[in-house]
Short mmCIF file of C-alpha atoms and ligand atoms in Angstrom, two decimals:
data_model
loop_
_atom_site.label_atom_id
_atom_site.label_comp_id
_atom_site.label_asym_id
_atom_site.label_seq_id
_atom_site.Cartn_x
_atom_site.Cartn_y
_atom_site.Cartn_z
CA UNK J 1 188.80 -41.67 215.29
CA UNK J 2 188.04 -39.34 212.40
CA UNK J 3 189.29 -41.70 209.73
CA UNK J 4 187.06 -44.54 210.94
CA UNK J 5 184.05 -42.22 210.73
CA UNK J 6 184.97 -41.07 207.23
CA UNK J 7 185.40 -44.63 205.98
CA UNK J 8 182.11 -45.65 207.54
CA UNK J 9 180.32 -42.72 205.95
CA UNK J 10 181.53 -43.71 202.47
CA UNK J 11 180.72 -47.35 203.14
CA UNK J 12 177.19 -46.82 204.42
CA UNK J 13 176.26 -44.60 201.44
CA UNK J 14 176.36 -47.65 199.15
CA UNK J 15 175.26 -50.32 201.64
CA UNK J 16 171.71 -50.55 200.30
CA UNK J 17 172.37 -50.19 196.58
CA UNK J 18 171.44 -53.40 194.75
CA UNK J 19 171.03 -55.33 198.01
CA UNK J 20 168.58 -58.22 198.09
CA UNK J 21 166.73 -57.85 201.37
CA UNK J 22 165.95 -61.58 201.57
CA UNK J 23 169.53 -62.91 201.24
CA UNK J 24 171.56 -59.82 202.18
CA UNK J 25 173.59 -60.35 198.98
CA UNK J 26 174.21 -57.83 196.21
CA UNK J 27 173.02 -57.87 192.60
CA UNK J 28 174.90 -55.08 190.91
CA UNK J 29 175.12 -56.30 187.33
CA UNK J 30 176.72 -54.25 184.60
CA UNK J 31 174.53 -51.50 183.14
CA UNK J 32 171.54 -52.33 185.37
CA UNK J 33 169.96 -49.75 187.63
CA UNK J 34 172.01 -50.67 190.76
CA UNK J 35 175.21 -50.48 188.70
CA UNK J 36 174.23 -47.06 187.36
CA UNK J 37 173.49 -45.88 190.90
CA UNK J 38 176.96 -47.06 192.00
CA UNK J 39 178.50 -45.13 189.09
CA UNK J 40 176.54 -42.04 190.08
CA UNK J 41 177.71 -42.39 193.66
CA UNK J 42 181.31 -42.64 192.43
CA UNK J 43 180.86 -39.58 190.21
CA UNK J 44 179.50 -37.62 193.18
CA UNK J 45 182.34 -38.62 195.52
CA UNK J 46 184.92 -37.68 192.88
CA UNK J 47 183.24 -34.31 192.31
CA UNK J 48 183.18 -33.70 196.08
CA UNK J 49 186.98 -34.19 196.04
CA UNK J 50 187.50 -32.09 192.90
CA UNK J 51 188.97 -35.12 191.10
CA UNK J 52 188.75 -34.93 187.29
CA UNK J 53 186.57 -37.73 185.99
CA UNK J 54 187.40 -39.24 182.59
CA UNK J 55 185.44 -42.10 181.00
CA UNK J 56 187.35 -44.32 178.62
CA UNK J 57 186.07 -46.11 175.50
CA UNK J 58 184.47 -48.87 177.58
CA UNK J 59 182.86 -46.62 180.20
CA UNK J 60 185.43 -47.33 182.94
CA UNK J 61 185.58 -44.29 185.20
CA UNK J 62 188.97 -42.72 186.00
CA UNK J 63 189.18 -39.93 188.57
CA UNK J 64 192.41 -37.93 188.73
CA UNK J 65 194.14 -35.85 191.34
CA UNK J 66 196.59 -34.03 189.09
CA UNK J 67 196.80 -34.16 185.30
CA UNK J 68 197.98 -37.57 184.04
CA UNK J 69 198.56 -36.18 180.54
CA UNK J 70 201.33 -33.91 181.74
CA UNK J 71 203.14 -36.68 183.66
CA UNK J 72 205.85 -38.20 181.49
CA UNK J 73 205.58 -41.68 182.99
CA UNK J 74 201.86 -41.65 183.82
CA UNK J 75 200.15 -41.59 187.18
CA UNK J 76 199.76 -43.86 190.19
CA UNK J 77 196.38 -45.57 189.84
CA UNK J 78 194.38 -47.49 192.40
CA UNK J 79 190.71 -48.54 192.62
CA UNK J 80 188.75 -51.65 191.68
CA UNK J 81 185.16 -52.37 190.55
CA UNK J 82 181.65 -51.70 191.82
CA UNK J 83 179.66 -54.51 190.16
CA UNK J 84 178.93 -57.86 191.85
CA UNK J 85 178.23 -61.53 191.23
CA UNK J 86 174.67 -62.77 191.92
CA UNK J 87 174.20 -62.55 195.69
CA UNK J 88 177.69 -61.16 196.07
CA UNK J 89 179.29 -59.83 199.23
CA UNK J 90 179.69 -56.16 200.08
CA UNK J 91 183.50 -56.05 199.89
CA UNK J 92 184.53 -57.65 196.59
CA UNK J 93 185.22 -54.57 194.48
CA UNK J 94 183.79 -51.69 196.53
CA UNK J 95 186.43 -52.11 199.27
CA UNK J 96 189.10 -51.12 196.73
CA UNK J 97 187.19 -48.08 195.50
CA UNK J 98 186.12 -46.84 198.94
CA UNK J 99 189.64 -47.38 200.32
CA UNK J 100 191.09 -45.41 197.41
CA UNK J 101 188.85 -42.41 198.15
CA UNK J 102 189.59 -42.70 201.88
CA UNK J 103 193.34 -42.84 201.16
CA UNK J 104 193.14 -39.67 199.10
CA UNK J 105 191.27 -37.98 201.98
CA UNK J 106 194.03 -39.09 204.34
CA UNK J 107 196.82 -37.83 202.08
CA UNK J 108 195.10 -34.46 201.81
CA UNK J 109 194.50 -34.30 205.57
CA UNK J 110 198.25 -34.91 205.95
CA UNK J 111 198.96 -32.02 203.58
CA UNK J 112 200.60 -34.34 201.05
CA UNK J 113 201.29 -32.95 197.56
CA UNK J 114 201.80 -35.74 194.99
CA UNK J 115 204.62 -35.27 192.51
CA UNK J 116 202.94 -37.75 190.17
CA UNK J 117 199.16 -37.65 189.60
CA UNK J 118 197.01 -40.15 191.52
CA UNK J 119 194.07 -41.87 189.84
CA UNK J 120 191.11 -43.87 191.15
CA UNK J 121 189.38 -46.22 188.74
CA UNK J 122 186.02 -47.95 188.73
CA UNK J 123 186.21 -50.78 186.20
CA UNK J 124 182.93 -51.71 184.57
CA UNK J 125 181.63 -55.31 184.50
CA UNK J 126 184.51 -56.99 186.33
CA UNK J 127 182.58 -60.02 187.51
CA UNK J 128 181.10 -61.01 184.17
CA UNK J 129 177.88 -61.84 186.00
CA UNK J 130 175.66 -60.57 183.20
CA UNK J 131 177.41 -61.49 179.94
CA UNK J 132 179.56 -64.41 181.05
CA UNK J 133 183.06 -62.98 180.53
CA UNK J 134 184.90 -61.39 183.45
CA UNK J 135 186.92 -58.15 183.42
CA UNK J 136 185.13 -56.78 180.34
CA UNK J 137 186.16 -53.22 181.20
CA UNK J 138 189.88 -53.91 181.22
CA UNK J 139 189.79 -56.55 178.47
CA UNK J 140 188.18 -54.18 175.97
CA UNK J 141 190.47 -51.19 176.60
CA UNK J 142 193.60 -53.37 176.44
CA UNK J 143 192.42 -55.01 173.21
CA UNK J 144 192.23 -58.45 174.86
CA UNK J 145 188.53 -58.59 173.92
CA UNK J 146 187.30 -57.61 170.48
CA UNK J 147 184.66 -54.83 170.76
CA UNK J 148 182.36 -56.50 168.20
CA UNK J 149 182.40 -59.66 170.25
CA UNK J 150 181.71 -57.68 173.43
CA UNK J 151 178.77 -55.82 171.87
CA UNK J 152 177.22 -59.08 170.64
CA UNK J 153 177.38 -60.92 173.99
CA UNK J 154 173.96 -61.71 175.42
CA UNK J 155 172.67 -61.84 178.98
CA UNK J 156 170.25 -64.48 180.31
CA UNK J 157 167.30 -62.57 178.81
CA UNK J 158 168.90 -62.41 175.37
CA UNK J 159 169.77 -58.72 175.67
CA UNK J 160 173.04 -57.90 173.89
CA UNK J 161 175.66 -55.81 175.62
CA UNK J 162 175.19 -53.15 172.93
CA UNK J 163 171.48 -52.98 173.77
CA UNK J 164 172.15 -53.00 177.53
CA UNK J 165 174.51 -50.04 177.12
CA UNK J 166 171.94 -48.26 174.97
CA UNK J 167 169.19 -48.90 177.54
CA UNK J 168 171.47 -47.35 180.14
CA UNK J 169 171.28 -44.20 178.02
CA UNK J 170 174.76 -44.57 176.56
CA UNK J 171 176.47 -45.18 173.23
CA UNK J 172 177.97 -48.63 172.50
CA UNK J 173 179.59 -47.59 169.18
CA UNK J 174 182.89 -46.32 170.50
CA UNK J 175 183.84 -49.42 172.54
CA UNK J 176 187.39 -50.46 171.80
CA UNK J 177 191.07 -50.54 172.67
CA UNK J 178 192.10 -47.32 174.37
CA UNK J 179 195.86 -46.73 174.31
CA UNK J 180 195.37 -43.13 175.46
CA UNK J 181 193.83 -44.34 178.73
CA UNK J 182 196.45 -47.06 179.19
CA UNK J 183 199.19 -44.49 178.61
CA UNK J 184 198.07 -42.62 181.72
CA UNK J 185 198.77 -45.64 183.96
CA UNK J 186 202.31 -45.53 185.32
CA UNK J 187 201.61 -48.01 188.12
CA UNK J 188 198.39 -49.77 189.13
CA UNK J 189 197.84 -51.06 192.67
CA UNK J 190 194.44 -52.67 193.28
CA UNK J 191 193.30 -53.16 196.86
CA UNK J 192 190.88 -56.08 197.25
CA UNK J 193 189.27 -58.21 199.93
CA UNK J 194 191.12 -61.50 200.25
CA UNK J 195 189.02 -64.28 198.75
CA UNK J 196 190.48 -67.14 200.73
CA UNK J 197 191.90 -67.90 204.16
CA UNK J 198 195.57 -67.05 203.65
CA UNK J 199 195.82 -64.07 206.01
CA UNK J 200 193.92 -65.63 208.92
CA UNK J 201 196.69 -68.11 209.68
CA UNK J 202 199.38 -65.46 209.25
CA UNK J 203 197.78 -63.13 211.78
CA UNK J 204 198.20 -60.16 209.42
CA UNK J 205 195.63 -57.62 208.20
CA UNK J 206 197.10 -57.02 204.74
CA UNK J 207 199.17 -58.88 202.18
CA UNK J 208 200.73 -58.02 198.84
CA UNK J 209 199.54 -59.97 195.79
CA UNK J 210 202.30 -61.13 193.45
CA UNK J 211 200.65 -63.55 191.05
CA UNK J 212 197.26 -64.51 189.59
CA UNK J 213 196.70 -68.09 188.57
CA UNK J 214 195.94 -69.09 185.00
CA UNK J 215 192.17 -69.41 184.67
CA UNK J 216 189.32 -69.64 182.22
CA UNK J 217 185.73 -70.58 181.49
CA UNK J 218 184.55 -73.38 179.22
CA UNK J 219 181.11 -74.48 178.02
CA UNK J 220 180.36 -78.22 178.01
CA UNK J 221 177.47 -79.22 175.74
CA UNK J 222 176.08 -82.66 176.37
CA UNK J 223 173.69 -84.17 173.84
CA UNK J 224 170.76 -86.46 174.63
CA UNK J 225 167.35 -87.45 173.33
CA UNK J 226 164.09 -86.16 174.79
CA UNK J 227 161.68 -88.88 175.79
CA UNK J 228 158.93 -89.93 178.20
CA UNK J 229 160.10 -90.58 181.77
CA UNK J 230 157.37 -93.16 182.32
CA UNK J 231 157.60 -95.28 179.17
CA UNK J 232 161.19 -95.21 177.94
CA UNK J 233 163.20 -98.22 179.07
CA UNK J 234 166.47 -97.38 180.83
CA UNK J 235 168.42 -99.23 178.17
CA UNK J 236 166.83 -97.13 175.41
CA UNK J 237 167.62 -93.77 176.93
CA UNK J 238 170.15 -91.16 175.86
CA UNK J 239 169.81 -89.03 178.95
CA UNK J 240 171.78 -85.77 178.78
CA UNK J 241 171.37 -85.35 182.54
CA UNK J 242 173.52 -88.44 183.16
CA UNK J 243 176.26 -86.98 180.97
CA UNK J 244 175.95 -83.71 182.84
CA UNK J 245 176.29 -85.43 186.22
CA UNK J 246 179.35 -87.26 184.89
CA UNK J 247 180.86 -83.98 183.72
CA UNK J 248 180.48 -82.52 187.23
CA UNK J 249 182.19 -85.51 188.86
CA UNK J 250 184.94 -85.66 186.26
CA UNK J 251 185.63 -81.96 186.88
CA UNK J 252 186.23 -82.61 190.56
CA UNK J 253 188.46 -85.60 189.86
CA UNK J 254 190.56 -83.67 187.31
CA UNK J 255 191.11 -80.83 189.77
CA UNK J 256 192.24 -83.28 192.45
CA UNK J 257 194.56 -85.05 190.00
CA UNK J 258 196.35 -81.84 188.94
CA UNK J 259 196.32 -79.77 192.14
CA UNK J 260 194.10 -77.18 190.48
CA UNK J 261 190.61 -75.81 191.12
CA UNK J 262 187.75 -76.68 188.78
CA UNK J 263 184.08 -75.99 189.29
CA UNK J 264 180.77 -76.47 187.56
CA UNK J 265 178.61 -73.76 189.15
CA UNK J 266 175.97 -73.40 186.49
CA UNK J 267 174.01 -75.83 184.32
CA UNK J 268 171.09 -75.56 181.94
CA UNK J 269 168.91 -78.60 181.16
CA UNK J 270 166.54 -78.87 178.16
CA UNK J 271 163.62 -79.24 178.12
CA UNK J 272 163.77 -79.22 181.93
CA UNK J 273 160.58 -81.19 182.63
CA UNK J 274 160.21 -83.41 185.71
CA UNK J 275 158.71 -86.21 183.60
CA UNK J 276 161.00 -85.84 180.57
CA UNK J 277 164.37 -87.40 179.81
CA UNK J 278 166.72 -84.47 179.11
CA UNK J 279 167.32 -83.67 175.44
CA UNK J 280 170.48 -81.63 176.10
CA UNK J 281 172.48 -80.17 178.92
CA UNK J 282 174.99 -77.35 179.13
CA UNK J 283 177.44 -77.14 182.01
CA UNK J 284 179.83 -74.21 182.50
CA UNK J 285 183.31 -75.04 183.75
CA UNK J 286 185.50 -72.60 185.67
CA UNK J 287 189.09 -73.89 185.98
CA UNK J 288 192.14 -72.29 187.62
CA UNK J 289 195.67 -73.41 188.40
CA UNK J 290 198.98 -72.06 189.64
CA UNK J 291 200.70 -72.58 186.28
CA UNK J 292 199.64 -72.94 182.65
CA UNK J 293 200.64 -76.58 182.49
CA UNK J 294 198.38 -77.64 185.38
CA UNK J 295 195.45 -75.72 183.87
CA UNK J 296 195.93 -77.31 180.44
CA UNK J 297 196.16 -80.78 181.98
CA UNK J 298 193.00 -80.23 184.04
CA UNK J 299 190.89 -79.12 181.10
CA UNK J 300 192.34 -81.81 178.80
CA UNK J 301 191.40 -84.54 181.28
CA UNK J 302 187.85 -83.19 181.54
CA UNK J 303 187.57 -82.99 177.73
CA UNK J 304 188.78 -86.56 177.37
CA UNK J 305 186.41 -87.99 179.91
CA UNK J 306 183.25 -86.15 178.82
CA UNK J 307 183.87 -87.12 175.20
CA UNK J 308 182.42 -90.56 176.07
CA UNK J 309 179.04 -88.82 176.55
CA UNK J 310 179.42 -87.14 173.15
CA UNK J 311 180.00 -83.82 174.89
CA UNK J 312 181.76 -80.91 173.20
CA UNK J 313 183.87 -78.49 175.24
CA UNK J 314 184.26 -74.90 174.00
CA UNK J 315 186.52 -72.26 175.52
CA UNK J 316 184.60 -69.10 176.41
CA UNK J 317 187.40 -67.07 177.93
CA UNK J 318 190.92 -67.63 179.16
CA UNK J 319 193.42 -65.54 181.09
CA UNK J 320 197.07 -66.59 181.25
CA UNK J 321 199.08 -66.85 184.45
CA UNK J 322 199.94 -63.33 185.53
CA UNK J 323 203.07 -62.41 187.43
CA UNK J 324 202.88 -58.89 188.81
CA UNK J 325 205.85 -56.54 188.65
CA UNK J 326 208.60 -58.06 190.83
CA UNK J 327 210.22 -54.80 191.89
CA UNK J 328 206.85 -53.26 192.71
CA UNK J 329 205.79 -56.29 194.81
CA UNK J 330 209.06 -56.17 196.76
CA UNK J 331 208.71 -52.45 197.29
CA UNK J 332 205.11 -52.74 198.57
CA UNK J 333 205.99 -55.59 200.93
CA UNK J 334 208.84 -53.59 202.46
CA UNK J 335 206.73 -50.42 202.70
CA UNK J 336 204.08 -52.44 204.57
CA UNK J 337 206.28 -53.78 207.36
CA UNK J 338 207.26 -56.96 205.56
CA UNK J 339 203.69 -57.81 204.61
CA UNK J 340 203.22 -61.41 203.46
CA UNK J 341 203.26 -61.94 199.69
CA UNK J 342 200.67 -64.29 198.20
CA UNK J 343 199.17 -65.50 194.93
CA UNK J 344 195.48 -66.03 194.26
CA UNK J 345 193.21 -68.10 192.03
CA UNK J 346 190.85 -65.16 191.56
CA UNK J 347 191.02 -63.01 188.44
CA UNK J 348 191.29 -59.22 188.63
CA UNK J 349 191.51 -56.19 186.35
CA UNK J 350 195.04 -55.75 187.74
CA UNK J 351 195.92 -59.01 185.99
CA UNK J 352 194.49 -57.90 182.65
CA UNK J 353 196.40 -54.60 182.84
CA UNK J 354 199.56 -56.42 183.86
CA UNK J 355 199.26 -58.78 180.88
CA UNK J 356 198.93 -55.70 178.68
CA UNK J 357 202.27 -54.41 179.98
CA UNK J 358 201.27 -52.19 182.92
CA UNK J 359 203.30 -52.27 186.13
CA UNK J 360 200.79 -53.69 188.60
CA UNK J 361 200.42 -55.37 191.97
CA UNK J 362 197.68 -55.89 194.54
CA UNK J 363 196.99 -55.43 198.23
CA UNK J 364 194.72 -57.96 199.95
CA UNK J 365 192.74 -57.24 203.12
CA UNK J 366 192.06 -60.09 205.56
CA UNK J 367 188.70 -61.85 205.27
CA UNK J 368 187.97 -63.71 208.53
CA UNK J 369 185.34 -65.96 206.94
CA UNK J 370 187.58 -66.82 203.98
CA UNK J 371 184.30 -66.74 202.02
CA UNK J 372 183.80 -64.58 198.94
CA UNK J 373 181.16 -64.23 196.22
CA UNK J 374 178.64 -64.72 199.02
CA UNK J 375 176.88 -62.51 201.57
CA UNK J 376 179.15 -64.16 204.20
CA UNK J 377 182.17 -62.28 202.82
CA UNK J 378 183.51 -59.99 205.55
CA UNK J 379 186.29 -57.70 206.68
CA UNK J 380 186.55 -56.32 210.22
CA UNK J 381 186.31 -52.51 210.40
CA UNK J 382 189.85 -52.27 211.85
CA UNK J 383 191.19 -54.36 208.96
CA UNK J 384 189.45 -52.07 206.45
CA UNK J 385 191.25 -49.15 208.11
CA UNK J 386 194.52 -51.07 208.00
CA UNK J 387 193.91 -51.46 204.27
CA UNK J 388 193.32 -47.70 203.88
CA UNK J 389 196.49 -46.98 205.88
CA UNK J 390 198.47 -49.42 203.69
CA UNK J 391 197.14 -47.84 200.51
CA UNK J 392 197.86 -44.35 201.84
CA UNK J 393 201.48 -45.33 202.53
CA UNK J 394 201.84 -46.90 199.09
CA UNK J 395 200.30 -43.98 197.20
CA UNK J 396 202.45 -41.50 199.13
CA UNK J 397 205.58 -43.45 198.34
CA UNK J 398 204.86 -44.11 194.65
CA UNK J 399 203.50 -40.67 193.83
CA UNK J 400 206.09 -38.84 195.89
CA UNK J 401 209.02 -40.19 193.96
CA UNK J 402 209.89 -41.98 190.74
CA UNK J 403 209.60 -45.73 191.40
ZN1 ZN E 501 186.64 -58.33 192.70
#
């Protein structure tokens, strides 16, 4: 089947970029060499299709079939991101970009002529793996993230985002809100690997996403007092590690109490010696809930309970509950043979755009492991093709007529 071969060809061209040979996971962090290679690959594939590539004020790449500036109500945009979490899977992000290119190939093979322009986007730094805040690309252009704050963010080595962009041979000065770019988006449909087990039980290859949960990241700083592990009596200790352990357990209990999800996936202990009582600890909290109220209650309970260890909780980023465009969701579900409609606890650029007023929705492709942000993330080849077929149908419908 020609389409299967074409998809596979696109897919295998990026299979080795940023891949850790020991774990099989990907390390494609924003503005690092693997990320730049992914951007180059995208540029090449767009050129091969004679798509017009435009970079916005944050470096997000937009490739257009047709001129979005002559379309009164903007174009039909799809795509996703090409960066990864540490040891990420192959599908989170790239599946949306590769499927978009494959869908355009299919439309052209069918002789389709879009009445509205079609765009494919590669959002920069979606995962926030390097600077700690997710969806930087869409947050900056929508004005949800101040450009000065973005430029000053530091990675684990202390490199600021401004410096990282400079080292990548680019200019950080013009970062900022970009209404011109946003004005070109009439509709945004992001195709993404499902990051849970919803589609397995339903026996369907694709679903339509209608809602993103409220979510955010908080930093919990736990004070202590450094001392000798061999001579300090237990009763005399102020051990930050104990407070840190308590914070982890309290996080789990708060999530259970409020039907939310809350995770401590990263901690830093000072001074970090085997024979030293910890002087301080920092734990990073990721919390998500289907509803603002449940999220607030979860974080408030954690704050309350860690206060007994003298800990201070600081919000690092927060994204409100996002409901995608109702009419668009209904339309996609009916176009896709009554595809199931589902919400997710994962954040996406589609959510940031939607919160900024864009008409948006998502398509999820079945993940038989249910695992994501791990090398175990997977989609069967026939499900990837079902995703391409779904996207092709959607793009044809939305670009062929006024929605
Ligand atoms: Zn993603």
